[in-house]
mmCIF file of C-alpha atoms in Angstrom:
data_model
loop_
_atom_site.group_PDB
_atom_site.id
_atom_site.type_symbol
_atom_site.label_atom_id
_atom_site.label_comp_id
_atom_site.label_asym_id
_atom_site.label_seq_id
_atom_site.Cartn_x
_atom_site.Cartn_y
_atom_site.Cartn_z
ATOM 1 C CA MET A 114 164.492 65.069 63.167
ATOM 2 C CA ALA A 115 161.329 65.161 65.308
ATOM 3 C CA THR A 116 161.679 65.405 69.083
ATOM 4 C CA SER A 117 159.996 62.818 71.337
ATOM 5 C CA ASN A 118 157.294 65.363 72.256
ATOM 6 C CA GLU A 119 156.639 66.170 68.584
ATOM 7 C CA ALA A 120 156.440 62.472 67.743
ATOM 8 C CA SER A 121 154.079 61.869 70.660
ATOM 9 C CA LEU A 122 151.810 64.720 69.563
ATOM 10 C CA GLN A 123 151.838 63.509 65.967
ATOM 11 C CA SER A 124 150.727 60.039 67.073
ATOM 12 C CA SER A 125 147.980 61.569 69.234
ATOM 13 C CA LYS A 126 145.771 62.797 66.413
ATOM 14 C CA LEU A 127 142.588 60.777 66.599
ATOM 15 C CA GLN A 128 140.111 60.057 63.810
ATOM 16 C CA VAL A 129 136.383 59.788 64.616
ATOM 17 C CA ASP A 130 134.435 57.416 62.324
ATOM 18 C CA PHE A 131 130.675 57.065 62.631
ATOM 19 C CA THR A 132 128.611 53.922 61.983
ATOM 20 C CA TRP A 133 125.001 54.754 61.174
ATOM 21 C CA ARG A 134 123.755 51.196 61.574
ATOM 22 C CA LYS A 135 124.923 51.028 65.195
ATOM 23 C CA TRP A 136 124.601 54.760 65.900
ATOM 24 C CA GLN A 137 128.143 54.538 67.200
ATOM 25 C CA ALA A 138 131.515 56.221 66.671
ATOM 26 C CA ARG A 139 134.890 54.518 66.611
ATOM 27 C CA ILE A 140 137.891 56.640 67.623
ATOM 28 C CA THR A 141 141.335 55.558 66.442
ATOM 29 C CA SER A 142 144.823 57.009 66.212
ATOM 30 C CA ILE A 143 145.660 58.170 62.689
ATOM 31 C CA SER A 144 148.975 56.349 63.078
ATOM 32 C CA ASP A 145 147.172 53.027 63.691
ATOM 33 C CA PRO A 146 143.561 53.162 62.433
ATOM 34 C CA SER A 147 143.068 49.409 62.815
ATOM 35 C CA GLN A 148 143.024 49.564 66.631
ATOM 36 C CA PRO A 149 140.190 51.567 68.257
ATOM 37 C CA LEU A 150 140.985 53.594 71.368
ATOM 38 C CA TYR A 151 137.392 54.520 72.223
ATOM 39 C CA ILE A 152 133.879 53.471 71.291
ATOM 40 C CA VAL A 153 131.240 56.215 71.546
ATOM 41 C CA ASN A 154 127.577 55.230 71.825
ATOM 42 C CA TYR A 155 124.918 57.820 71.004
ATOM 43 C CA GLN A 156 121.593 57.228 72.744
ATOM 44 C CA GLY A 157 119.263 59.746 71.104
ATOM 45 C CA ILE A 158 116.712 60.924 73.662
ATOM 46 C CA LYS A 159 117.880 58.506 76.361
ATOM 47 C CA SER A 160 120.139 59.863 79.124
ATOM 48 C CA PRO A 161 123.124 59.877 79.217
ATOM 49 C CA HIS A 162 123.173 60.853 75.570
ATOM 50 C CA ILE A 163 126.838 59.989 74.951
ATOM 51 C CA ILE A 164 128.674 57.013 76.459
ATOM 52 C CA VAL A 165 132.425 56.706 75.838
ATOM 53 C CA LYS A 166 133.764 53.194 76.418
ATOM 54 C CA THR A 167 136.973 51.228 76.115
ATOM 55 C CA PRO A 168 137.473 49.388 72.794
ATOM 56 C CA ASP A 169 136.060 46.124 74.163
ATOM 57 C CA ALA A 170 133.049 48.031 75.600
ATOM 58 C CA SER A 171 133.674 46.463 79.021
ATOM 59 C CA THR A 172 134.323 49.739 80.870
ATOM 60 C CA THR A 173 132.749 53.166 80.601
ATOM 61 C CA ILE A 174 135.306 55.958 80.537
ATOM 62 C CA GLY A 175 132.803 58.795 80.624
ATOM 63 C CA THR A 176 129.358 60.058 79.702
ATOM 64 C CA GLY A 177 127.804 63.274 78.452
ATOM 65 C CA THR A 178 124.260 64.418 79.251
ATOM 66 C CA LEU A 179 122.433 67.157 77.353
ATOM 67 C CA HIS A 180 119.300 69.027 78.408
ATOM 68 C CA PRO A 181 116.329 69.934 76.198
ATOM 69 C CA ILE A 182 116.172 73.549 77.405
ATOM 70 C CA SER A 183 119.314 74.374 79.395
ATOM 71 C CA ILE A 184 122.354 75.268 77.295
ATOM 72 C CA HIS A 185 124.654 73.740 79.924
ATOM 73 C CA ALA A 186 125.621 70.059 79.862
ATOM 74 C CA ASP A 187 126.760 67.501 82.413
ATOM 75 C CA TYR A 188 129.492 64.907 82.127
ATOM 76 C CA GLU A 189 131.084 62.147 84.152
ATOM 77 C CA ILE A 190 134.665 60.906 83.710
ATOM 78 C CA HIS A 191 135.990 57.903 85.643
ATOM 79 C CA GLY A 192 133.313 58.364 88.287
ATOM 80 C CA ARG A 193 133.747 62.123 88.705
ATOM 81 C CA LYS A 194 130.780 64.300 87.817
ATOM 82 C CA GLY A 195 131.201 67.757 86.329
ATOM 83 C CA LYS A 196 129.420 70.523 84.475
ATOM 84 C CA LEU A 197 130.147 71.929 81.037
ATOM 85 C CA LYS A 198 128.860 75.466 81.540
ATOM 86 C CA ALA A 199 128.234 78.204 79.003
ATOM 87 C CA LEU A 200 130.180 81.420 79.567
ATOM 88 C CA LYS A 201 128.201 83.311 76.908
ATOM 89 C CA ARG A 202 124.595 83.006 75.772
ATOM 90 C CA TRP A 203 125.019 83.556 72.039
ATOM 91 C CA ARG A 204 128.630 82.525 71.410
ATOM 92 C CA THR A 205 130.237 79.105 71.668
ATOM 93 C CA LYS A 206 132.221 79.705 74.829
ATOM 94 C CA TYR A 207 132.107 77.083 77.563
ATOM 95 C CA THR A 208 134.121 76.134 80.635
ATOM 96 C CA HIS A 209 134.790 73.036 82.703
ATOM 97 C CA LEU A 210 136.964 72.382 85.741
ATOM 98 C CA SER A 211 139.723 69.931 84.910
ATOM 99 C CA HIS A 212 141.386 67.273 87.024
ATOM 100 C CA ALA A 213 143.758 66.211 84.240
ATOM 101 C CA PHE A 214 145.206 69.700 83.705
ATOM 102 C CA ALA A 215 145.270 70.734 87.385
ATOM 103 C CA THR A 216 148.558 71.508 89.095
ATOM 104 C CA PRO A 217 149.821 68.163 90.521
ATOM 105 C CA SER A 218 151.138 69.817 93.706
ATOM 106 C CA ASP A 219 147.737 71.353 94.520
ATOM 107 C CA SER A 220 145.155 68.582 94.893
ATOM 108 C CA SER A 221 142.542 71.016 96.254
ATOM 109 C CA SER A 222 142.320 73.161 93.127
ATOM 110 C CA LEU A 223 141.097 72.327 89.625
ATOM 111 C CA ALA A 224 142.104 73.997 86.366
ATOM 112 C CA ALA A 225 139.437 76.180 84.752
ATOM 113 C CA MET A 226 139.482 75.248 81.059
ATOM 114 C CA THR A 227 137.779 77.258 78.313
ATOM 115 C CA TRP A 228 136.227 75.970 75.084
ATOM 116 C CA THR A 229 135.801 78.265 72.093
ATOM 117 C CA SER A 230 134.961 77.564 68.472
ATOM 118 C CA SER A 231 135.628 78.633 64.912
ATOM 119 C CA SER A 232 134.110 77.376 61.694
ATOM 120 C CA ASN A 233 134.399 77.462 57.947
ATOM 121 C CA PHE A 234 132.612 75.787 55.061
ATOM 122 C CA LYS A 235 134.167 72.403 55.840
ATOM 123 C CA ALA A 236 134.748 72.154 59.599
ATOM 124 C CA TRP A 237 133.482 73.303 62.978
ATOM 125 C CA ASP A 238 136.422 73.461 65.398
ATOM 126 C CA PHE A 239 135.970 73.242 69.172
ATOM 127 C CA ILE A 240 139.190 74.448 70.815
ATOM 128 C CA CYS A 241 140.158 73.776 74.431
ATOM 129 C CA LEU A 242 142.271 76.443 76.173
ATOM 130 C CA ASP A 243 144.100 76.099 79.474
ATOM 131 C CA GLU A 244 144.170 78.695 82.261
ATOM 132 C CA GLN A 245 146.828 80.666 80.360
ATOM 133 C CA GLN A 246 144.522 80.664 77.304
ATOM 134 C CA ILE A 247 146.902 78.373 75.416
ATOM 135 C CA ALA A 248 145.202 75.934 73.045
ATOM 136 C CA VAL A 249 145.855 72.410 74.319
ATOM 137 C CA ALA A 250 143.472 70.380 72.139
ATOM 138 C CA LYS A 251 140.919 70.661 69.358
ATOM 139 C CA PHE A 252 137.959 68.634 68.148
ATOM 140 C CA SER A 253 137.208 69.351 64.499
ATOM 141 C CA ALA A 254 133.753 68.265 63.360
ATOM 142 C CA ASN A 255 133.496 67.529 59.637
ATOM 143 C CA MET A 256 130.473 69.527 58.452
ATOM 144 C CA TRP A 257 129.831 67.253 55.469
ATOM 145 C CA GLY A 258 131.165 63.916 56.685
ATOM 146 C CA LEU A 259 128.841 60.929 56.767
ATOM 147 C CA LYS A 260 131.418 58.456 58.069
ATOM 148 C CA LYS A 261 134.569 60.392 58.948
ATOM 149 C CA ILE A 262 132.813 62.905 61.190
ATOM 150 C CA GLY A 263 135.759 64.502 62.939
ATOM 151 C CA MET A 264 139.273 64.544 64.334
ATOM 152 C CA VAL A 265 140.714 65.175 67.792
ATOM 153 C CA GLU A 266 144.111 66.869 67.946
ATOM 154 C CA PHE A 267 146.322 67.267 71.006
ATOM 155 C CA LEU A 268 148.352 70.447 70.659
ATOM 156 C CA THR A 269 150.656 70.475 73.701
ATOM 157 C CA PRO A 270 152.613 67.842 75.650
ATOM 158 C CA THR A 271 150.299 68.364 78.655
ATOM 159 C CA ALA A 272 147.389 67.040 76.579
ATOM 160 C CA VAL A 273 149.052 63.734 75.673
ATOM 161 C CA SER A 274 148.576 61.925 79.009
ATOM 162 C CA GLU A 275 145.859 59.279 79.193
ATOM 163 C CA ALA A 276 143.866 61.282 81.762
ATOM 164 C CA ALA A 277 143.965 64.408 79.595
ATOM 165 C CA ARG A 278 143.067 62.447 76.472
ATOM 166 C CA ASP A 279 140.053 60.851 78.159
ATOM 167 C CA GLU A 280 138.876 64.240 79.396
ATOM 168 C CA ILE A 281 139.255 65.956 76.023
ATOM 169 C CA VAL A 282 137.453 63.148 74.174
ATOM 170 C CA VAL A 283 134.476 63.000 76.565
ATOM 171 C CA ILE A 284 134.003 66.756 76.920
ATOM 172 C CA GLY A 285 134.808 67.583 73.296
ATOM 173 C CA MET A 286 132.220 65.104 72.034
ATOM 174 C CA THR A 287 129.692 66.360 74.583
ATOM 175 C CA LEU A 288 130.226 69.985 73.549
ATOM 176 C CA ALA A 289 129.891 69.199 69.838
ATOM 177 C CA TYR A 290 126.631 67.333 70.468
ATOM 178 C CA THR A 291 125.396 70.205 72.671
ATOM 179 C CA MET A 292 126.005 72.758 69.923
ATOM 180 C CA ILE A 293 124.276 70.592 67.316
ATOM 181 C CA LEU A 294 121.251 70.513 69.628
ATOM 182 C CA ARG A 295 121.423 74.263 70.220
ATOM 183 C CA THR A 296 121.463 75.090 66.519
ATOM 184 C CA SER A 297 118.466 72.876 65.798
ATOM 185 C CA SER A 298 116.155 73.363 68.799
ATOM 186 C CA ILE A 299 113.808 76.253 69.564
ATOM 187 C CA LEU A 300 113.814 75.124 73.210
ATOM 188 C CA SER A 301 117.573 75.729 73.415
ATOM 189 C CA PHE A 302 116.996 79.231 72.021
ATOM 190 C CA PHE A 303 114.728 80.059 74.958
ATOM 191 C CA GLY A 304 117.138 78.276 77.276
ATOM 192 C CA ALA A 305 119.895 80.661 76.167
ATOM 193 C CA ILE A 306 117.708 83.695 76.916
ATOM 194 C CA PHE A 307 117.276 82.681 80.557
ATOM 195 C CA ALA A 308 120.630 80.925 81.085
ATOM 196 C CA ARG A 309 122.835 81.836 84.026
ATOM 197 C CA THR A 310 126.244 81.975 82.403
ATOM 198 C CA GLY A 311 129.660 82.447 83.972
ATOM 199 C CA PRO A 312 132.532 80.580 85.638
ATOM 200 C CA ILE A 313 132.064 77.446 87.731
ATOM 201 C CA GLU A 314 132.826 77.693 91.440
ATOM 202 C CA GLN A 315 135.467 75.235 92.638
ATOM 203 C CA LYS A 316 133.209 74.219 95.538
ATOM 204 C CA ASP A 317 130.576 73.008 93.065
ATOM 205 C CA GLU A 318 132.858 70.315 91.634
ATOM 206 C CA GLU A 319 134.143 67.051 93.058
ATOM 207 C CA VAL A 320 137.816 67.599 93.892
ATOM 208 C CA ALA A 321 138.528 64.355 95.721
ATOM 209 C CA ALA A 322 138.971 61.155 93.747
ATOM 210 C CA PRO A 323 135.858 58.966 93.584
ATOM 211 C CA LYS A 324 135.758 55.905 95.800
ATOM 212 C CA GLY A 325 136.140 52.537 94.121
ATOM 213 C CA ASN A 326 136.106 51.670 90.456
ATOM 214 C CA VAL A 327 132.994 53.135 88.896
ATOM 215 C CA ASP A 328 131.670 51.634 85.670
ATOM 216 C CA MET A 329 128.995 54.010 84.420
ATOM 217 C CA GLY A 330 126.477 52.664 81.989
ATOM 218 C CA LYS A 331 127.878 49.145 82.046
ATOM 219 C CA ASP A 332 124.486 47.611 81.371
ATOM 220 C CA THR A 333 123.371 50.170 78.810
ATOM 221 C CA GLU A 334 122.317 48.693 75.512
ATOM 222 C CA VAL A 335 123.169 50.316 72.212
ATOM 223 C CA HIS A 336 120.200 50.863 69.930
#
């Protein structure tokens, strides 16, 4: 018999379906594919390049912004801005400072998360590790999928909370898009040569909660 944590993790596997006509992805739970949890708008060359919204598109949960030369990316989640920074120039190894996975008793310190990757003929996996290097979540991009382009899996109970889920979805999608750009752009190649890689300083991130209810990209049209 499955425990409550096992059942919760099982229900927290998310399917990512892409609609070419709208240039949009619909993210649903595999246990209830009829009800979307997120809508992801891709904006091509317009910044921010990824906008993650609630199912009714009334509120922006987060955004991801890529750069034509720099191999680093920027994101914003519920009004907090952050950086997705490369730790290595020629390997898929990135870091971000997490609010969702930070120690609740220490509001002044964020958790340094690490993203690595592995791939085979069918999938490109982007794996999120916590500060103990334990895998907490994974975004698997389907290399050959035209509609079902990927799946998000939450691997530990700490990743099941709404805050953690929002963070993993926004940053996982941003990282996948960043790596697609890197593998297809000569500018990103030169960006990697001159990139300043390494950990992010805590002082460079917003630790305090943002003021007010921020709705990023509310008026952005989907093309």
